[in-house]
Coordinates of C-alpha atoms in Angstrom, one line a residue:
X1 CA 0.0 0.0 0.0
X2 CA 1.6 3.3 -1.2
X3 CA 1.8 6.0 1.8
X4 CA -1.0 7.8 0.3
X5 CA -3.5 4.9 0.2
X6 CA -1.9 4.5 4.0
X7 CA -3.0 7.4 5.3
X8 CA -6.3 7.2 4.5
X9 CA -7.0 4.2 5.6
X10 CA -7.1 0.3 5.1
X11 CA -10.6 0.0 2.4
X12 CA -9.6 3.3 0.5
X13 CA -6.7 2.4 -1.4
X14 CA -9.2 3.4 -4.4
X15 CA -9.5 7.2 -3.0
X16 CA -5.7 6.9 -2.2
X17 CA -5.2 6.0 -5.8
X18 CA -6.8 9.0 -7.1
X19 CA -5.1 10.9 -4.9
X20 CA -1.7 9.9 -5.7
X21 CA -3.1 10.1 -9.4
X22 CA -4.0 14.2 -9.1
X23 CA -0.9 15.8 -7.8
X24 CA 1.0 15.4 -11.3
X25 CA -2.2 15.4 -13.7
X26 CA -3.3 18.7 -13.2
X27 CA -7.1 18.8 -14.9
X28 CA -8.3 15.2 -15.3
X29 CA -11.4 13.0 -16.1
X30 CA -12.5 9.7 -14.7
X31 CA -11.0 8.1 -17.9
X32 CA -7.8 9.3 -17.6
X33 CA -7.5 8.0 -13.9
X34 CA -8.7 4.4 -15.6
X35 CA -6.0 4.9 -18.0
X36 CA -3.0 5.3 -15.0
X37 CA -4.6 3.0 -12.8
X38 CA -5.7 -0.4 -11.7
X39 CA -9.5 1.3 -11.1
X40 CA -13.1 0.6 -13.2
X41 CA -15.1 3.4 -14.0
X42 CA -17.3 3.1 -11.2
X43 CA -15.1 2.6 -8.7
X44 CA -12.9 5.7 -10.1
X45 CA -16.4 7.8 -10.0
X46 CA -16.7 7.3 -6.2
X47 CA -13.7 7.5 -5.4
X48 CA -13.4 11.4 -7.4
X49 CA -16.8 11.8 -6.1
X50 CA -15.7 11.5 -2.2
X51 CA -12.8 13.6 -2.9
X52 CA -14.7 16.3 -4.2
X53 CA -17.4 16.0 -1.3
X54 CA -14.3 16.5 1.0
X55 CA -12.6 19.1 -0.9
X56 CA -9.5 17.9 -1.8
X57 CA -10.5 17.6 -5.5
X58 CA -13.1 20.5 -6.9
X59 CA -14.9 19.8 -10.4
X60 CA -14.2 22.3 -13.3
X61 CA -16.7 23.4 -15.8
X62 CA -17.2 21.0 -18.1
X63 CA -16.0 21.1 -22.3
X64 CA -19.5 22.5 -23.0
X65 CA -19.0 25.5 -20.6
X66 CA -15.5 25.9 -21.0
X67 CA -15.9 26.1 -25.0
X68 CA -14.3 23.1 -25.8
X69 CA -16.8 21.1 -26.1
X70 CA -18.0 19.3 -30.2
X71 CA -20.4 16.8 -29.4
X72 CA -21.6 14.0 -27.3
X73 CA -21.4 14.4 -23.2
X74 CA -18.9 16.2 -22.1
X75 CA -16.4 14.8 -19.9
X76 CA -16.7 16.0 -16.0
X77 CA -12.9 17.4 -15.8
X78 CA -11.1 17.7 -11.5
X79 CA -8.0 19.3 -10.3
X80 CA -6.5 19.0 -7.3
X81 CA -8.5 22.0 -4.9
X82 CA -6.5 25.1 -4.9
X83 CA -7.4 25.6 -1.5
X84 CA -5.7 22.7 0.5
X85 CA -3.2 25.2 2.0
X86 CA 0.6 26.3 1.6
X87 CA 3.8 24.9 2.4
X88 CA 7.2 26.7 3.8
X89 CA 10.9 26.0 2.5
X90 CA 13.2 27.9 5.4
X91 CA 16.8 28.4 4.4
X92 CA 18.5 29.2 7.8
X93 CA 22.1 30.3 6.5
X94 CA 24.6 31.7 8.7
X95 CA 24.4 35.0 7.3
X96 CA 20.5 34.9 5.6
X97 CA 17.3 33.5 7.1
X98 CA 15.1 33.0 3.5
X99 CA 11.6 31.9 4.0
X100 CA 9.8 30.8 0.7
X101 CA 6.0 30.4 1.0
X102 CA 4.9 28.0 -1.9
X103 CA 1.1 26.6 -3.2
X104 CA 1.8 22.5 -2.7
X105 CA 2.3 22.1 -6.8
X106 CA 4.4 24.8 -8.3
X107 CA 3.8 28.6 -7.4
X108 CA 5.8 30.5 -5.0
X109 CA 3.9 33.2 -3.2
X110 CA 6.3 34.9 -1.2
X111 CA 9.9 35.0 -0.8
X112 CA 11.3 37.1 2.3
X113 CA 14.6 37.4 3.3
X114 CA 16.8 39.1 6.1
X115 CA 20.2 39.0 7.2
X116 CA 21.5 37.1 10.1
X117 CA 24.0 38.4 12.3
X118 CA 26.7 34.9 12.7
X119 CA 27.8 36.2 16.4
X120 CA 24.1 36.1 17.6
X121 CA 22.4 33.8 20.3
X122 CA 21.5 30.1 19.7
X123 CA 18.3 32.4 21.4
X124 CA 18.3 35.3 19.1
X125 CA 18.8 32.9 16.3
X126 CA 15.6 30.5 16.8
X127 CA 13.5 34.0 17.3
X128 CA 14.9 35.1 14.3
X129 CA 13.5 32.2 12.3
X130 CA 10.6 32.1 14.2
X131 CA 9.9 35.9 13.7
X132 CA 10.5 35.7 9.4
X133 CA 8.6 32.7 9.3
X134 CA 5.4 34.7 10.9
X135 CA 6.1 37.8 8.7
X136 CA 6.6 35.9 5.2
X137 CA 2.8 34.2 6.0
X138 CA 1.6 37.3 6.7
X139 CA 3.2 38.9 3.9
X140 CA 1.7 36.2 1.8
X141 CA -1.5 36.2 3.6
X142 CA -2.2 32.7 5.1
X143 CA -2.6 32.2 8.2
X144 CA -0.8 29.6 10.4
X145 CA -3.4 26.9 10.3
X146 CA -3.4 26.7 6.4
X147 CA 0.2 25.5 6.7
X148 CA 0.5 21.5 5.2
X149 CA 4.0 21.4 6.1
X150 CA 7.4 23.0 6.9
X151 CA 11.4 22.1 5.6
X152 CA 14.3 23.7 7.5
X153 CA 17.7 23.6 5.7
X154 CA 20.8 24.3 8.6
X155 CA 24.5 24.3 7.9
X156 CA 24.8 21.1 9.8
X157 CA 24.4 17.6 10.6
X158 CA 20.7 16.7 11.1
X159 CA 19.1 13.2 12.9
X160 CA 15.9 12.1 11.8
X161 CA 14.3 13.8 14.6
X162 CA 15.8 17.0 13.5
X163 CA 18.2 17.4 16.4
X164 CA 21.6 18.4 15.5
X165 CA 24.6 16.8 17.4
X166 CA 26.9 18.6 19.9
X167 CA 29.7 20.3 18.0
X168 CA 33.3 21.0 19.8
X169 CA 32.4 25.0 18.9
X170 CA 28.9 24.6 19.8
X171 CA 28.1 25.9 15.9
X172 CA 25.7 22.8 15.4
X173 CA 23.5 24.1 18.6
X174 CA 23.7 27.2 17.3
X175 CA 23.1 26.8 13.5
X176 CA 19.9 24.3 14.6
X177 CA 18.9 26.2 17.6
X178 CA 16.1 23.5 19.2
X179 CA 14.0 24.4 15.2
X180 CA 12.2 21.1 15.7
X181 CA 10.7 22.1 18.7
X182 CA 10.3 25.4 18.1
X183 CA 8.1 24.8 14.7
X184 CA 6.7 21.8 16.0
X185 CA 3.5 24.1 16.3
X186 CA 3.4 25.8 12.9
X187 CA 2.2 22.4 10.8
X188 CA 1.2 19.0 11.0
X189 CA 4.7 18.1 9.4
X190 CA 7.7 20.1 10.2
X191 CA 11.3 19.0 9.0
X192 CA 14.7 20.1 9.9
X193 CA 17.2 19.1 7.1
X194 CA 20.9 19.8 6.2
X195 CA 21.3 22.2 3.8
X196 CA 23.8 20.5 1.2
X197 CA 21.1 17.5 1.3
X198 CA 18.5 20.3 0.3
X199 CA 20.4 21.6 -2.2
X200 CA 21.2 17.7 -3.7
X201 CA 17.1 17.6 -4.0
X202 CA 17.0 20.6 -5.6
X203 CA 19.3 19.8 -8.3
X204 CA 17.3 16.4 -8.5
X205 CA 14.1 18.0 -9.2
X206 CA 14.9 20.8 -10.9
X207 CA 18.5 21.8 -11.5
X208 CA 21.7 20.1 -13.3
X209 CA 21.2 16.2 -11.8
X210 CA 17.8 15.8 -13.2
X211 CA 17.4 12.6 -14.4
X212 CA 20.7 11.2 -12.9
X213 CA 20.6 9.0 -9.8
X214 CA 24.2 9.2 -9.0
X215 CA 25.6 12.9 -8.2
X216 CA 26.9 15.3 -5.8
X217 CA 25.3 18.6 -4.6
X218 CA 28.6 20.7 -3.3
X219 CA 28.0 23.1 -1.5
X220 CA 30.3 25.6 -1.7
X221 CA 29.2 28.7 0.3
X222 CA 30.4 29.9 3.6
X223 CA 31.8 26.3 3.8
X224 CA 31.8 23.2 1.9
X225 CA 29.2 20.4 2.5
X226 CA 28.1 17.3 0.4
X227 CA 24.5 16.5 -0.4
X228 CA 25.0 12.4 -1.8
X229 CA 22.3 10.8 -3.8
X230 CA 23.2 7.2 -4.6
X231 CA 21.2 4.9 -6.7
X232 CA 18.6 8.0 -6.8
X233 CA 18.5 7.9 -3.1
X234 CA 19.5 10.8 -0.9
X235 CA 22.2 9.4 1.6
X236 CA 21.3 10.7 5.5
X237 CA 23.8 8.4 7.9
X238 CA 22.8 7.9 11.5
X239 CA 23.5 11.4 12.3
X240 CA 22.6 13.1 9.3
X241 CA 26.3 14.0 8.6
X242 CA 27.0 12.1 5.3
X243 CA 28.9 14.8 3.2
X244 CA 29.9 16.4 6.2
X245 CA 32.6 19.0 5.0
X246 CA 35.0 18.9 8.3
X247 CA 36.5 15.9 6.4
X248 CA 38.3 18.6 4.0
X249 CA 40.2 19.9 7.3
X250 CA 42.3 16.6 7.0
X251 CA 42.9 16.4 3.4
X252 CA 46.4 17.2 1.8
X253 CA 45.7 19.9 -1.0
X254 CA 42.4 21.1 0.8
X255 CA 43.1 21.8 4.1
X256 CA 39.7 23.5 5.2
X257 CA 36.3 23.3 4.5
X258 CA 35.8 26.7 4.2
X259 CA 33.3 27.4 0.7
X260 CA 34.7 28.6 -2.6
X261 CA 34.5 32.2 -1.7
X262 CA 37.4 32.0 0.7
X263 CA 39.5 29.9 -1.4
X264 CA 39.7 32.1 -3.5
X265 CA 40.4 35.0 -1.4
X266 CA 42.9 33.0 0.2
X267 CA 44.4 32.1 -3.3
X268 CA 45.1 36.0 -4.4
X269 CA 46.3 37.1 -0.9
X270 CA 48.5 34.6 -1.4
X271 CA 49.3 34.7 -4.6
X272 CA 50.5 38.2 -4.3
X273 CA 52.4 37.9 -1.5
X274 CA 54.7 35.5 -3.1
X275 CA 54.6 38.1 -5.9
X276 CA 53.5 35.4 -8.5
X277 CA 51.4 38.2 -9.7
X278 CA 52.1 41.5 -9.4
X279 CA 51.1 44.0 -6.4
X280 CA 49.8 46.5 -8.6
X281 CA 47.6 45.1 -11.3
X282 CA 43.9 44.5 -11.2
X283 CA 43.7 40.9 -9.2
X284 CA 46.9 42.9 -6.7
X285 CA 44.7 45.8 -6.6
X286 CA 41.6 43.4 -5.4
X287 CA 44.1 42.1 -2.3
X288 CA 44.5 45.4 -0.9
X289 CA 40.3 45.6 0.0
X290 CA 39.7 44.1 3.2
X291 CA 37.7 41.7 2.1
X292 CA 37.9 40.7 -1.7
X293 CA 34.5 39.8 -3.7
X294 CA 35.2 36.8 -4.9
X295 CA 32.6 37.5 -8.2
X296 CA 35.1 39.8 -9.3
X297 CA 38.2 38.0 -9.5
X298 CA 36.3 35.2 -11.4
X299 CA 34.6 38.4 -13.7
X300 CA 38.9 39.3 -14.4
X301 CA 39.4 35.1 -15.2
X302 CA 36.9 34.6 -17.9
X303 CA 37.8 38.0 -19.4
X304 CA 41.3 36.3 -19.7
X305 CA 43.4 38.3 -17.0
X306 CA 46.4 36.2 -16.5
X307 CA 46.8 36.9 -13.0
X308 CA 43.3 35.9 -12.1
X309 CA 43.5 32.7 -14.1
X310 CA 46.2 31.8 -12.2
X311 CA 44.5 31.4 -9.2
X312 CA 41.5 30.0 -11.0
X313 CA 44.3 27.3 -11.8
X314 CA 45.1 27.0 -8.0
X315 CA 41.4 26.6 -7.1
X316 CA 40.6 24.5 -9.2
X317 CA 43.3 21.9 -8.0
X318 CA 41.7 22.5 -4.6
X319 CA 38.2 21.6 -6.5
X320 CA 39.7 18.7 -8.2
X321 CA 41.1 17.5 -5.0
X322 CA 37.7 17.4 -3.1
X323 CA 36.2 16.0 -6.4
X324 CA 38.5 13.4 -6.3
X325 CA 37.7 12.1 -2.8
X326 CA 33.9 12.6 -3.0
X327 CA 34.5 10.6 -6.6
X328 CA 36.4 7.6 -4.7
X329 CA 33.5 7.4 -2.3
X330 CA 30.8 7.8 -3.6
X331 CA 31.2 6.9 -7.1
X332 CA 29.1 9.7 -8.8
X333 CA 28.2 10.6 -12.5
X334 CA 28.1 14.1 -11.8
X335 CA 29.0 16.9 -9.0
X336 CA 27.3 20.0 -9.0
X337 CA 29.2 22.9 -7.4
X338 CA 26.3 24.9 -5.5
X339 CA 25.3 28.3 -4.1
X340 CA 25.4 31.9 -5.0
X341 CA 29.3 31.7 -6.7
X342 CA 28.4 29.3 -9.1
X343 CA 26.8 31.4 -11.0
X344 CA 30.7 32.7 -12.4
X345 CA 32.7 29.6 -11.4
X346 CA 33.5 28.3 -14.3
X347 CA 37.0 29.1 -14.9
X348 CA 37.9 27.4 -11.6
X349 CA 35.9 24.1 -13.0
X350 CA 37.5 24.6 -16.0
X351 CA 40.6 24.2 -14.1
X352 CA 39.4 21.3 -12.2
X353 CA 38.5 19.3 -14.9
X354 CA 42.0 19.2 -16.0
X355 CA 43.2 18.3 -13.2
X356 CA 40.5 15.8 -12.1
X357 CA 41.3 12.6 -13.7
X358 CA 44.7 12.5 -11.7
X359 CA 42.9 12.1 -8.7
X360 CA 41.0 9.1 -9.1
X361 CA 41.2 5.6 -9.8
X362 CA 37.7 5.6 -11.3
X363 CA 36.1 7.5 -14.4
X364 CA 36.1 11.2 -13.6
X365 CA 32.5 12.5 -13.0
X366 CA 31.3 15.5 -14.5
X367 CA 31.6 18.8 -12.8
X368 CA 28.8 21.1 -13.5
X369 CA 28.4 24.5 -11.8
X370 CA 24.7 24.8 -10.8
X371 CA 22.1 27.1 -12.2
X372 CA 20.1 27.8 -9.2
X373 CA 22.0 30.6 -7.7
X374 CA 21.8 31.6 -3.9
X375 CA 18.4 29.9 -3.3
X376 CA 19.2 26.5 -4.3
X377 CA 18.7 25.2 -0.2
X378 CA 15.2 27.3 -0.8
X379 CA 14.4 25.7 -3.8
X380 CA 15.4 22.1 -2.0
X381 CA 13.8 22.7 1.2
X382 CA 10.1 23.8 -1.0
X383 CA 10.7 20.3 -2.9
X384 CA 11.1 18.4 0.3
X385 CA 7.7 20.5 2.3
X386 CA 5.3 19.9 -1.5
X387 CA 6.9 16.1 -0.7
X388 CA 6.0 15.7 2.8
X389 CA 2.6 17.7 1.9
X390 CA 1.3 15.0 -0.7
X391 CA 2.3 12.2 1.1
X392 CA 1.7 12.8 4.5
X393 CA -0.2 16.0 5.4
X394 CA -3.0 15.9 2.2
X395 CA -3.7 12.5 3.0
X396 CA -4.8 13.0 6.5
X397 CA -6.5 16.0 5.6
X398 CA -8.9 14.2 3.2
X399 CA -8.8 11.1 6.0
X400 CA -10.4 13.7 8.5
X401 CA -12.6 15.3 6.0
X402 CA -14.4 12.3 4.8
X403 CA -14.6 11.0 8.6
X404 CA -16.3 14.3 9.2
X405 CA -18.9 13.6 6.0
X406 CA -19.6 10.1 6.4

């Protein structure tokens, strides 16, 4: 039994069916749920019929009405209700708090987003999220009971109750500041989720891995962090920490696992101060700002500026590296380097794919740079809440509608 049939019930597999049936047909007719399914006409009827008594489904105007109609009967055409509710995809950076309010299919609503202060309170943190996750359902006007379910994406290891463990710094407790509990209230399904396995659903569904069931979402942000999908299964471990980027601390060539960005700082500073480049050209003259945008010294590479493909050279061996290892684990097709610097990373990939097949034993995979910018935990964590909405939260709603009709 499917979890959809599950949920509402042992004798209602048919109503289940037709549930399961609606999310991805948009406008149907009973015919076209004979055609997908095991069901008879009559039994598909009923079942549409009790789905529409409880809401979930609404009829539309038939062919005749809606000017389609030639001749003979027309065809009684259902859609899923737009009224079931909303869902909520919460990415909880270290510097960003981004709370996406979605319909469960495919339109987004709201997106609101504030900066997050990294030296704040474990405290200060969970009000934080608390606080933008009220204002973006405001904003979007839905109120908290119209909520189906919630997905949390934090930069760190997450159980499958949603607790994060202890870290030696304390940054786990503080990145996932007790969110389980603290949303527990907002909808009947509230997950917490690491972000790099967010971002390795988002490329699945709708990003540079679609269609492939063997890949690597890197993301490559503030710090580096794997999202594995194996055999077209995202890989979790006991304590969520699969593609946990500490690993890269101990790795000859890597030596951190801070993201792309500071690579690449790190990778000019140093490059001239062992006047490899010189002090006053354009990449020198970056080195001299406090902090160097790493956008721009990837804008000087692809125009061609020697200096700053040099140390898209020396980044990309860093890439390769980490490629490399995550290849020898993991055996991927492809790895996706994530977040908001892939958008202009590819003269370091460039580099990296050079380099790569000298670091493995098996077939290099493909390194692509992701096309979802800065909101591909977002777009991961609104995947994972539409999921946990039609096969969990919908379900039960039609179970306790129908109860409430029969």
């Amino acid at each position: 039994m499917t979890e959809v049939s599950a949920g509402l019930g042992t004798g209602r597999a048919s109503v289940g069916a037709i549930l399961g049936f609606a999310w991805d047909a948009g406008e149907f007719t009973a015919t076209d749920v004979m055609a997908s399914t095991s069901l008879t006409r009559s039994t598909a009827i009923d079942a549409i019929d009790t789905l529409v008594g409880a809401e979930v489904l609404r009829e539309l105007p038939n062919a005749r009405v809606a000017g389609s109609y030639r001749s003979g009967r027309p065809a009684r055409r259902f859609a899923l209700s737009p009224d079931l509710g909303v869902v909520v995809g919460i990415d909880a950076g270290d510097t960003h708090i981004a709370v996406t309010v979605a319909d469960p299919l495919d339109q987004t609503l709201v997106h609101h987003r504030v900066s997050a202060d990294q030296t704040q309170s474990a405290a200060a943190r969970r009000a934080l999220i608390v606080e933008s996750l009220g204002a973006a359902l405001d904003e979007a006007g839905v109120a908290r009971d119209r909520v189906l379910a919630v997905c949390v994406g934090v930069a760190a290891p997450v159980d499958r109750d949603g607790i994060s463990p202890p870290h030696p710094d304390g940054f786990w407790e503080r990145t996932n500041p007790g969110l389980a509990e603290a949303l527990g209230a907002w909808a009947p399904v509230v997950e917490i989720k690491n972000d790099a396995q967010l971002a390795a659903v988002a490329e699945g569904a709708l990003g540079a891995a679609i269609g492939c069931r063997d890949y690597v979402a890197l993301l490559s942000s503030e710090r580096y962090g794997g999202g594995v999908v194996v055999d077209g299964h995202v890989l979790h471990g006991a304590h969520g920490g699969v593609g946990e980027g500490v690993v890269f601390d101990h790795i000859v060539g890597v030596g951190s696992a801070n993201g792309l960005p500071y690579s690449l700082q790190e990778a000019a500073r140093a490059a001239v101060a062992e006047r490899a480049v010189p002090a006053d050209g354009a990449l020198g003259r970056l080195v001299d700002e406090e902090r160097i945008d790493p956008r721009l010294v990837l804008t000087l590479a692809a125009s061609g500026d020697p200096d700053a493909l040099l140390v898209a050279e020396r980044v990309g061996a860093v890439v390769a590296r980490i490629v490399g290892v995550l290849g020898s684990m993991y055996d991927p097709a492809r790895v996706v380097v994530c977040g908001a610097v892939a958008e202009s990373i590819e003269p370091v990939l460039a580099a990296a794919r050079r380099i790569l097949p000298e670091e493995l034993h098996l077939p290099a995979p493909e390194i692509l740079a992701s096309t979802l910018g800065a909101e591909v935990v977002s777009v991961g964590a609104v995947a994972t809440a539409r999921r946990a909405a039609r096969e969990r939260t919908v379900p039960l709603l039609a179970e306790q509608r129908l109860r409430v009709t029969a």
